Coordinates of C-alpha atoms in Angstrom, one line a residue:
X1 CA 0.2 1.2 41.3
X2 CA 2.3 -0.3 37.7
X3 CA -0.9 0.8 35.9
X4 CA -0.8 4.1 37.8
X5 CA 2.7 4.3 36.4
X6 CA 1.8 3.2 33.0
X7 CA -0.5 5.4 32.7
X8 CA 1.6 8.5 33.8
X9 CA 5.1 7.5 31.6
X10 CA 1.9 6.8 28.1
X11 CA 0.8 10.8 29.4
X12 CA 4.1 11.9 29.1
X13 CA 5.5 10.0 25.9
X14 CA 2.0 11.8 24.2
X15 CA 3.0 15.0 25.9
X16 CA 6.5 15.0 23.9
X17 CA 5.2 13.9 20.6
X18 CA 1.7 16.2 20.8
X19 CA 4.6 18.4 19.5
X20 CA 5.7 16.4 16.4
X21 CA 1.4 17.0 15.6
X22 CA 1.0 20.7 16.7
X23 CA 1.2 22.0 12.5
X24 CA -1.9 19.2 11.9
X25 CA -4.8 21.4 11.1
X26 CA -7.7 20.0 13.3
X27 CA -10.2 21.9 10.1
X28 CA -12.4 19.0 9.2
X29 CA -12.3 18.1 5.2
X30 CA -15.3 16.4 4.0
X31 CA -16.0 12.7 3.0
X32 CA -17.1 13.1 -1.5
X33 CA -18.9 10.5 -2.1
X34 CA -20.4 9.6 -5.9
X35 CA -22.8 7.0 -5.1
X36 CA -26.4 9.1 -6.5
X37 CA -28.3 9.5 -9.6
X38 CA -28.1 13.3 -9.2
X39 CA -25.2 14.8 -8.2
X40 CA -23.7 17.7 -9.6
X41 CA -20.8 18.0 -11.9
X42 CA -17.4 17.3 -10.3
X43 CA -16.3 21.1 -10.6
X44 CA -19.6 22.5 -9.3
X45 CA -19.0 19.6 -5.9
X46 CA -15.6 21.6 -5.1
X47 CA -16.9 25.2 -5.6
X48 CA -19.3 23.8 -2.9
X49 CA -17.4 22.1 -1.2
X50 CA -15.0 25.3 -0.9
X51 CA -17.9 26.6 0.5
X52 CA -18.3 25.2 4.0
X53 CA -14.6 26.3 3.9
X54 CA -12.9 22.3 4.2
X55 CA -9.9 22.5 4.7
X56 CA -9.6 18.8 3.2
X57 CA -11.4 16.4 0.8
X58 CA -11.7 13.0 0.6
X59 CA -13.1 11.0 -2.3
X60 CA -13.7 6.6 -2.2
X61 CA -11.5 6.5 -5.7
X62 CA -9.1 7.9 -8.0
X63 CA -11.6 9.9 -10.3
X64 CA -9.7 12.2 -12.7
X65 CA -12.7 14.3 -12.9
X66 CA -12.5 15.0 -9.8
X67 CA -8.1 15.0 -9.3
X68 CA -8.7 17.3 -12.0
X69 CA -10.9 19.8 -10.5
X70 CA -9.0 19.7 -7.6
X71 CA -6.3 21.7 -9.8
X72 CA -5.1 24.8 -7.7
X73 CA -7.2 25.0 -5.2
X74 CA -5.6 24.1 -1.7
X75 CA -7.6 21.2 -0.6
X76 CA -5.5 18.8 0.1
X77 CA -7.6 15.4 -0.7
X78 CA -7.3 11.6 -0.1
X79 CA -7.8 9.0 -2.7
X80 CA -8.3 5.3 -2.1
X81 CA -7.2 1.9 -4.0
X82 CA -10.1 0.1 -4.3
X83 CA -11.2 -2.7 -2.2
X84 CA -11.2 -5.5 -4.9
X85 CA -7.4 -4.5 -5.5
X86 CA -5.9 -4.9 -2.6
X87 CA -4.8 -8.7 -2.7
X88 CA -3.5 -8.1 -6.1
X89 CA -1.2 -5.5 -5.5
X90 CA 0.1 -7.0 -1.9
X91 CA 1.9 -10.0 -4.2
X92 CA 2.9 -7.7 -7.2
X93 CA 4.5 -4.3 -6.6
X94 CA 5.0 -3.6 -11.2
X95 CA 0.4 -4.1 -10.7
X96 CA 1.4 -1.6 -7.8
X97 CA 3.1 0.6 -9.4
X98 CA 1.6 0.8 -12.1
X99 CA -1.3 2.1 -10.8
X100 CA 0.3 4.7 -9.0
X101 CA 1.9 5.9 -12.3
X102 CA -1.9 5.9 -13.8
X103 CA -4.2 7.4 -11.3
X104 CA -1.5 9.4 -8.7
X105 CA 1.4 11.2 -10.7
X106 CA -0.3 12.8 -13.1
X107 CA -2.9 15.0 -10.7
X108 CA 0.0 15.2 -7.8
X109 CA 2.1 18.3 -8.8
X110 CA -1.3 20.6 -9.3
X111 CA -3.9 18.2 -6.7
X112 CA -2.6 18.2 -2.9
X113 CA -2.8 14.8 -3.4
X114 CA -1.5 13.6 0.6
X115 CA -3.7 10.8 2.1
X116 CA -3.7 7.5 -0.2
X117 CA -5.8 5.1 1.8
X118 CA -5.6 1.4 0.4
X119 CA -9.1 0.0 0.9
X120 CA -12.4 1.2 2.8
X121 CA -13.0 -0.8 6.1
X122 CA -11.6 -3.8 5.1
X123 CA -11.5 -5.6 8.1
X124 CA -15.8 -4.8 7.9
X125 CA -16.7 -5.6 4.7
X126 CA -13.9 -8.3 3.8
X127 CA -13.2 -12.0 4.3
X128 CA -10.3 -12.9 6.6
X129 CA -8.0 -13.9 3.4
X130 CA -7.9 -10.6 2.6
X131 CA -7.5 -9.1 5.8
X132 CA -3.1 -10.4 5.4
X133 CA -2.7 -8.8 2.2
X134 CA -3.8 -5.2 3.8
X135 CA -0.1 -4.1 5.4
X136 CA 2.1 -6.3 2.2
X137 CA -0.4 -3.6 0.1
X138 CA 0.3 -1.0 2.1
X139 CA 4.2 -1.3 1.6
X140 CA 4.0 -1.9 -2.0
X141 CA 1.9 1.4 -2.5
X142 CA 4.5 3.1 -0.1
X143 CA 7.5 1.2 -2.4
X144 CA 5.3 3.0 -5.6
X145 CA 4.6 6.6 -3.9
X146 CA 9.2 6.4 -3.5
X147 CA 10.1 5.6 -7.1
X148 CA 7.8 8.3 -8.7
X149 CA 8.4 10.8 -5.9
X150 CA 5.7 11.9 -4.6
X151 CA 7.2 11.7 -0.9
X152 CA 4.2 13.9 0.2
X153 CA 1.8 11.7 0.5
X154 CA 0.8 9.6 3.5
X155 CA -0.3 5.6 3.2
X156 CA -2.8 4.5 5.7
X157 CA -6.2 2.5 5.4
X158 CA -9.7 3.2 7.4
X159 CA -10.8 0.9 10.7
X160 CA -13.8 1.2 11.9
X161 CA -14.2 0.7 16.0
X162 CA -15.0 -3.4 15.4
X163 CA -11.7 -3.7 15.0
X164 CA -11.9 -3.2 19.1
X165 CA -12.9 -6.2 21.6
X166 CA -13.7 -4.3 24.2
X167 CA -13.9 -0.6 24.2
X168 CA -15.4 0.4 27.9
X169 CA -14.1 2.2 29.7
X170 CA -11.7 3.6 27.4
X171 CA -8.2 1.8 29.1
X172 CA -10.0 -1.4 28.5
X173 CA -9.8 -1.2 24.6
X174 CA -8.5 -4.0 23.0
X175 CA -7.8 -4.9 19.9
X176 CA -9.9 -8.5 18.5
X177 CA -8.3 -11.8 19.0
X178 CA -8.1 -12.1 15.5
X179 CA -6.4 -9.7 14.0
X180 CA -4.1 -8.4 17.2
X181 CA -1.4 -9.4 16.5
X182 CA -1.9 -10.9 12.8
X183 CA -2.7 -8.0 11.1
X184 CA -3.3 -4.3 13.4
X185 CA 0.9 -4.9 15.2
X186 CA 2.2 -5.2 11.7
X187 CA -0.4 -2.2 10.3
X188 CA 0.6 0.0 13.2
X189 CA 4.0 -0.8 12.5
X190 CA 4.2 0.5 8.9
X191 CA 2.1 3.6 10.0
X192 CA 4.8 4.3 12.7
X193 CA 8.3 3.9 10.3
X194 CA 6.6 5.5 7.7
X195 CA 5.4 8.2 10.1
X196 CA 1.9 8.3 9.8
X197 CA -2.1 7.9 11.0
X198 CA -4.0 5.8 12.0
X199 CA -7.3 6.7 9.7
X200 CA -10.6 5.7 12.4
X201 CA -14.3 5.6 11.3
X202 CA -16.6 6.9 14.5
X203 CA -19.6 6.4 14.9
X204 CA -21.0 7.5 18.1
X205 CA -25.0 7.6 16.0
X206 CA -24.4 4.0 15.8
X207 CA -23.5 3.6 19.1
X208 CA -25.7 5.9 21.0
X209 CA -28.6 4.1 18.3
X210 CA -27.8 0.5 19.8
X211 CA -28.4 1.2 23.8
X212 CA -30.3 4.3 23.3
X213 CA -31.9 3.4 27.6
X214 CA -28.0 3.6 29.0
X215 CA -26.1 6.5 26.3
X216 CA -27.9 9.4 26.8
X217 CA -28.4 11.8 23.4
X218 CA -26.2 15.2 24.9
X219 CA -23.6 13.0 25.8
X220 CA -23.2 11.9 21.9
X221 CA -24.1 15.0 21.0
X222 CA -21.4 16.7 22.7
X223 CA -24.6 18.6 24.5
X224 CA -24.2 17.0 27.9
X225 CA -23.4 19.8 30.5
X226 CA -23.5 17.5 33.8
X227 CA -22.9 13.5 32.3
X228 CA -19.8 12.3 32.6
X229 CA -18.3 9.2 32.4
X230 CA -15.1 8.5 34.5
X231 CA -12.6 5.5 33.9
X232 CA -11.9 3.8 36.7
X233 CA -8.7 1.9 35.4
X234 CA -6.9 5.8 34.8
X235 CA -9.4 8.0 36.5
X236 CA -9.7 10.0 32.6
X237 CA -12.8 11.7 33.0
X238 CA -14.9 12.2 29.5
X239 CA -18.3 14.6 28.8
X240 CA -18.9 13.1 25.4
X241 CA -19.4 9.8 23.8
X242 CA -17.1 10.7 20.8
X243 CA -13.9 11.4 23.4
X244 CA -14.5 7.8 24.5
X245 CA -14.9 5.9 20.7
X246 CA -11.3 7.8 20.4
X247 CA -9.2 6.8 23.6
X248 CA -10.2 3.8 23.7
X249 CA -8.7 3.0 20.3
X250 CA -5.7 5.0 21.9
X251 CA -5.3 2.5 24.2
X252 CA -5.8 -0.3 22.1
X253 CA -2.3 0.9 20.3
X254 CA -0.4 1.9 23.3
X255 CA -1.5 -2.2 24.5
X256 CA 0.4 -3.7 21.8
X257 CA 3.5 -1.7 21.8
X258 CA 2.0 1.8 19.6
X259 CA 1.3 4.4 21.8
X260 CA 2.6 7.4 19.8
X261 CA 0.9 6.9 16.6
X262 CA -1.7 9.7 15.3
X263 CA -5.7 9.3 14.8
X264 CA -7.2 10.8 11.7
X265 CA -10.7 11.0 11.9
X266 CA -11.1 9.0 8.4
X267 CA -15.5 9.4 8.9
X268 CA -17.6 11.0 11.4
X269 CA -20.9 12.8 11.4
X270 CA -24.3 11.9 12.0
X271 CA -28.1 11.5 9.7
X272 CA -30.6 13.8 9.1
X273 CA -33.2 11.4 8.2
X274 CA -33.4 7.6 7.9
X275 CA -36.3 5.3 8.6
X276 CA -39.7 5.6 10.0
X277 CA -38.3 3.5 12.9
X278 CA -34.9 5.3 13.6
X279 CA -34.4 7.4 16.4
X280 CA -32.5 10.3 16.6
X281 CA -31.8 10.8 12.3
X282 CA -33.1 13.9 12.1
X283 CA -31.9 18.0 11.1
X284 CA -31.4 18.8 14.4
X285 CA -29.3 16.3 15.9
X286 CA -27.1 16.0 12.8
X287 CA -25.9 19.6 12.8
X288 CA -26.0 20.1 16.3
X289 CA -23.7 16.8 16.6
X290 CA -21.3 18.7 13.2
X291 CA -21.5 21.7 14.3
X292 CA -20.5 20.4 17.8
X293 CA -17.7 17.8 16.0
X294 CA -16.6 21.5 14.4
X295 CA -16.4 23.3 17.5
X296 CA -14.0 21.3 18.9
X297 CA -11.5 20.3 16.7
X298 CA -11.1 23.8 15.9
X299 CA -10.6 25.4 19.4
X300 CA -7.7 27.3 20.3
X301 CA -5.4 26.3 22.5
X302 CA -6.4 22.3 20.6
X303 CA -8.0 20.3 22.7
X304 CA -7.4 16.8 22.1
X305 CA -9.1 13.8 23.9
X306 CA -8.6 12.8 28.2
X307 CA -5.6 10.5 27.0
X308 CA -3.8 12.5 24.7
X309 CA -4.9 16.1 25.4
X310 CA -3.8 18.7 23.1
X311 CA -3.0 16.6 20.5
X312 CA -5.4 17.7 17.0
X313 CA -7.9 15.5 15.4
X314 CA -7.6 16.0 11.5
X315 CA -10.6 14.4 10.2
X316 CA -13.3 14.0 7.3
X317 CA -16.9 14.8 7.9
X318 CA -19.1 12.1 6.3
X319 CA -20.6 13.4 3.4
X320 CA -21.0 16.4 1.1
X321 CA -24.5 15.0 -0.1
X322 CA -27.6 12.1 0.5
X323 CA -26.5 9.8 -1.9
X324 CA -29.2 7.8 -3.2
X325 CA -28.2 4.6 -4.0
X326 CA -25.6 3.7 -0.9
X327 CA -26.9 0.0 0.4
X328 CA -28.2 -0.2 3.9
X329 CA -30.7 1.7 5.8
X330 CA -32.5 4.7 5.3
X331 CA -30.0 6.7 7.5
X332 CA -26.9 5.6 4.6
X333 CA -28.7 8.1 2.9
X334 CA -28.2 10.9 5.0
X335 CA -25.4 12.3 6.1
X336 CA -24.8 14.2 4.1
X337 CA -24.3 18.4 4.8
X338 CA -26.2 19.2 1.7
X339 CA -28.9 17.8 -0.8
X340 CA -28.1 17.0 -4.2
X341 CA -29.1 20.3 -5.7
X342 CA -26.0 22.2 -3.9
X343 CA -28.7 23.3 -1.0
X344 CA -27.8 23.2 2.7
X345 CA -29.6 21.0 4.9
X346 CA -28.7 22.8 7.6
X347 CA -26.0 25.5 7.8
X348 CA -22.5 24.9 8.4
X349 CA -19.4 26.4 8.6
X350 CA -15.6 24.0 8.8
X351 CA -13.8 27.1 9.6
X352 CA -15.7 26.8 13.2
X353 CA -15.6 31.0 12.9
X354 CA -19.1 30.4 12.9
X355 CA -20.5 31.8 15.7
X356 CA -23.3 29.1 17.1
X357 CA -26.2 32.3 17.8
X358 CA -25.4 33.6 13.8
X359 CA -26.8 30.5 12.5
X360 CA -30.7 30.0 12.0
X361 CA -32.8 28.3 14.2
X362 CA -33.1 24.7 13.8
X363 CA -36.0 22.5 13.3
X364 CA -37.1 20.7 16.3
X365 CA -35.6 17.2 17.5
X366 CA -38.3 15.1 16.7
X367 CA -38.7 10.8 15.9
X368 CA -42.1 9.2 14.9
X369 CA -44.9 8.4 17.4
X370 CA -47.6 5.9 16.3
X371 CA -47.9 3.2 14.4
X372 CA -46.0 2.1 11.9
X373 CA -46.6 -0.9 9.5
X374 CA -43.5 -3.0 7.0
X375 CA -43.8 -3.0 3.2
X376 CA -41.3 -3.7 0.5
X377 CA -39.1 -1.2 -0.5
X378 CA -40.4 0.5 -3.7
X379 CA -38.0 -0.7 -6.6
X380 CA -37.2 -3.7 -4.8
X381 CA -36.0 -6.8 -6.8
X382 CA -39.0 -9.1 -7.2
X383 CA -36.7 -12.6 -6.7
X384 CA -34.9 -10.9 -3.7
X385 CA -38.2 -10.3 -2.1
X386 CA -40.1 -13.7 -2.7
X387 CA -36.9 -14.9 -1.3
X388 CA -37.8 -12.7 1.8
X389 CA -41.1 -13.3 1.7
X390 CA -40.0 -17.6 2.5
X391 CA -37.8 -16.2 5.3
X392 CA -40.7 -14.0 6.8
X393 CA -43.2 -16.8 6.8
X394 CA -40.6 -20.0 7.8
X395 CA -40.3 -18.5 11.0
X396 CA -43.7 -19.8 12.6
X397 CA -46.4 -18.6 15.1
X398 CA -48.7 -17.9 11.8
X399 CA -47.2 -15.0 10.5
X400 CA -48.8 -15.7 7.0
X401 CA -51.2 -17.5 7.6
X402 CA -53.6 -14.8 6.6
X403 CA -52.3 -15.2 3.2
X404 CA -52.6 -18.8 2.6
X405 CA -55.5 -19.5 -0.4
X406 CA -58.7 -18.9 0.5
X407 CA -57.0 -16.1 3.9
X408 CA -58.6 -12.7 4.1
X409 CA -54.9 -11.8 2.7
X410 CA -54.3 -14.3 0.0
X411 CA -55.3 -11.3 -2.5
X412 CA -53.9 -9.7 -4.7
X413 CA -52.5 -13.2 -4.6
X414 CA -48.3 -11.5 -5.9
X415 CA -45.0 -11.7 -4.0
X416 CA -45.5 -8.1 -3.2
X417 CA -49.2 -8.4 -1.9
X418 CA -48.0 -11.2 -0.1
X419 CA -44.9 -9.6 1.2
X420 CA -46.4 -6.9 2.5
X421 CA -48.5 -8.5 4.9
X422 CA -45.8 -11.2 5.5
X423 CA -43.0 -8.2 6.2
X424 CA -45.8 -6.5 8.4
X425 CA -46.3 -9.6 10.5
X426 CA -43.1 -11.0 11.4
X427 CA -41.7 -6.8 12.1
X428 CA -44.7 -7.1 14.6
X429 CA -44.5 -10.1 16.1
X430 CA -39.8 -10.5 16.9
X431 CA -39.3 -6.6 16.9
X432 CA -39.2 -6.9 20.5
X433 CA -36.7 -9.8 20.3
X434 CA -34.3 -7.5 17.8
X435 CA -36.8 -8.5 14.1
X436 CA -36.5 -5.7 12.1
X437 CA -37.6 -3.9 8.8
X438 CA -35.0 -4.2 6.9
X439 CA -35.0 -7.7 4.6
X440 CA -31.5 -6.8 3.3
X441 CA -33.2 -3.6 1.8
X442 CA -35.7 -5.1 0.5
X443 CA -38.0 -3.8 2.8
X444 CA -39.5 0.0 5.0
X445 CA -41.6 0.9 7.5
X446 CA -44.5 3.4 6.8
X447 CA -47.6 4.8 8.9
X448 CA -49.9 4.8 6.1
X449 CA -51.5 2.0 7.4
X450 CA -52.0 -0.9 4.4
X451 CA -54.5 -2.7 5.6
X452 CA -57.5 -3.3 3.1
X453 CA -61.2 -4.7 3.4
X454 CA -61.2 -7.2 6.1
X455 CA -57.5 -8.2 5.7
X456 CA -56.0 -6.1 8.5
X457 CA -52.3 -5.7 8.7
X458 CA -50.4 -6.2 12.0
X459 CA -48.6 -3.7 13.2
X460 CA -45.8 -1.8 15.4
X461 CA -45.6 1.0 17.9
X462 CA -42.9 3.0 18.0

């Protein structure tokens, strides 16, 4: 009974707060990443963003050429303090003032800078020594903005879903023990006091691809017609994975006393390609997810989520371009709406006004099926490959016996030649228990058999 009362009070309070969020546009923006050596110049990129009918744009720095190109465009802009400065700014108001004076103030009056993010996924990407600096840095930056009378800028910091200890069912959403009261509660207090947002990166693709047997693909793509998930704690019914993930964070915030803070989707999207062995990463699924996401957040009246019906979800879709210098698995370089030459990977209208029937037919959603091998990635550092070769061979089970001197695969006697065999052998033996063809980005899957002469490489079946 206590749970029912709590949920009822939560819904009542959220209905009240939805009035304050009514003016926030649900029309998505776009993340404009720059990790590519083949991307068009800022002016061209901004024109492409406008052609997509984006409401806002987020960049991961304060690139002056981009900020200058955004002048008088009517695009709301989000900028970012680099991760490496957060700890220093947290203890130095003068440094914070100087940073804002140099990177924000010169552009503020002609460029609609509305969001200033302190770092990017700091809890996921930095050591615990940095975490206690996050909120003090946000406070210092806010003070600096006030000093320079830059009053329209909201301060926040993006978090990934790994800030949660538990997320299923959504009503069980709980922040991790190591950060709940040391980091998240003071952060939420700051966001509440400054009427800012909890910026959240939400990727149903990663949740689905980690457990495709138990999570229905259509449920992850907003395509499920008959598939629902009912939260046993609240009775709330979910029709897609995105809402589930977002509500888990709402409930986590409520659990430590902050039910009224609005969530801003700092990143979401679906990859249009990836490594040979990465399932579900294709143009069809990427277009389906992003188009359906746009329909959801631009729908009138505003839909919200089951835990917060009617709440607008401002957002940025990731990303503008496929970025060829992004590290990690192949999907990391294939989240773009556009190719670097500016052409569309698929058609999309971020205003949500183009009916689905007016878009061209999409290619079928097909994953590679057949034999695959694991070889050294093009351009991989040979010194690092040698270390990865040693690791693969150290795993036992005769992984590297055929590349020993005098054996069938010893020639060519080179680091890359031996690593090609070792990586394939390792993957074939250990894939069933979680072994991957990755090796910190040094390896990639291929459908081309690297075997030669009497040297036969082990393979896996995808």
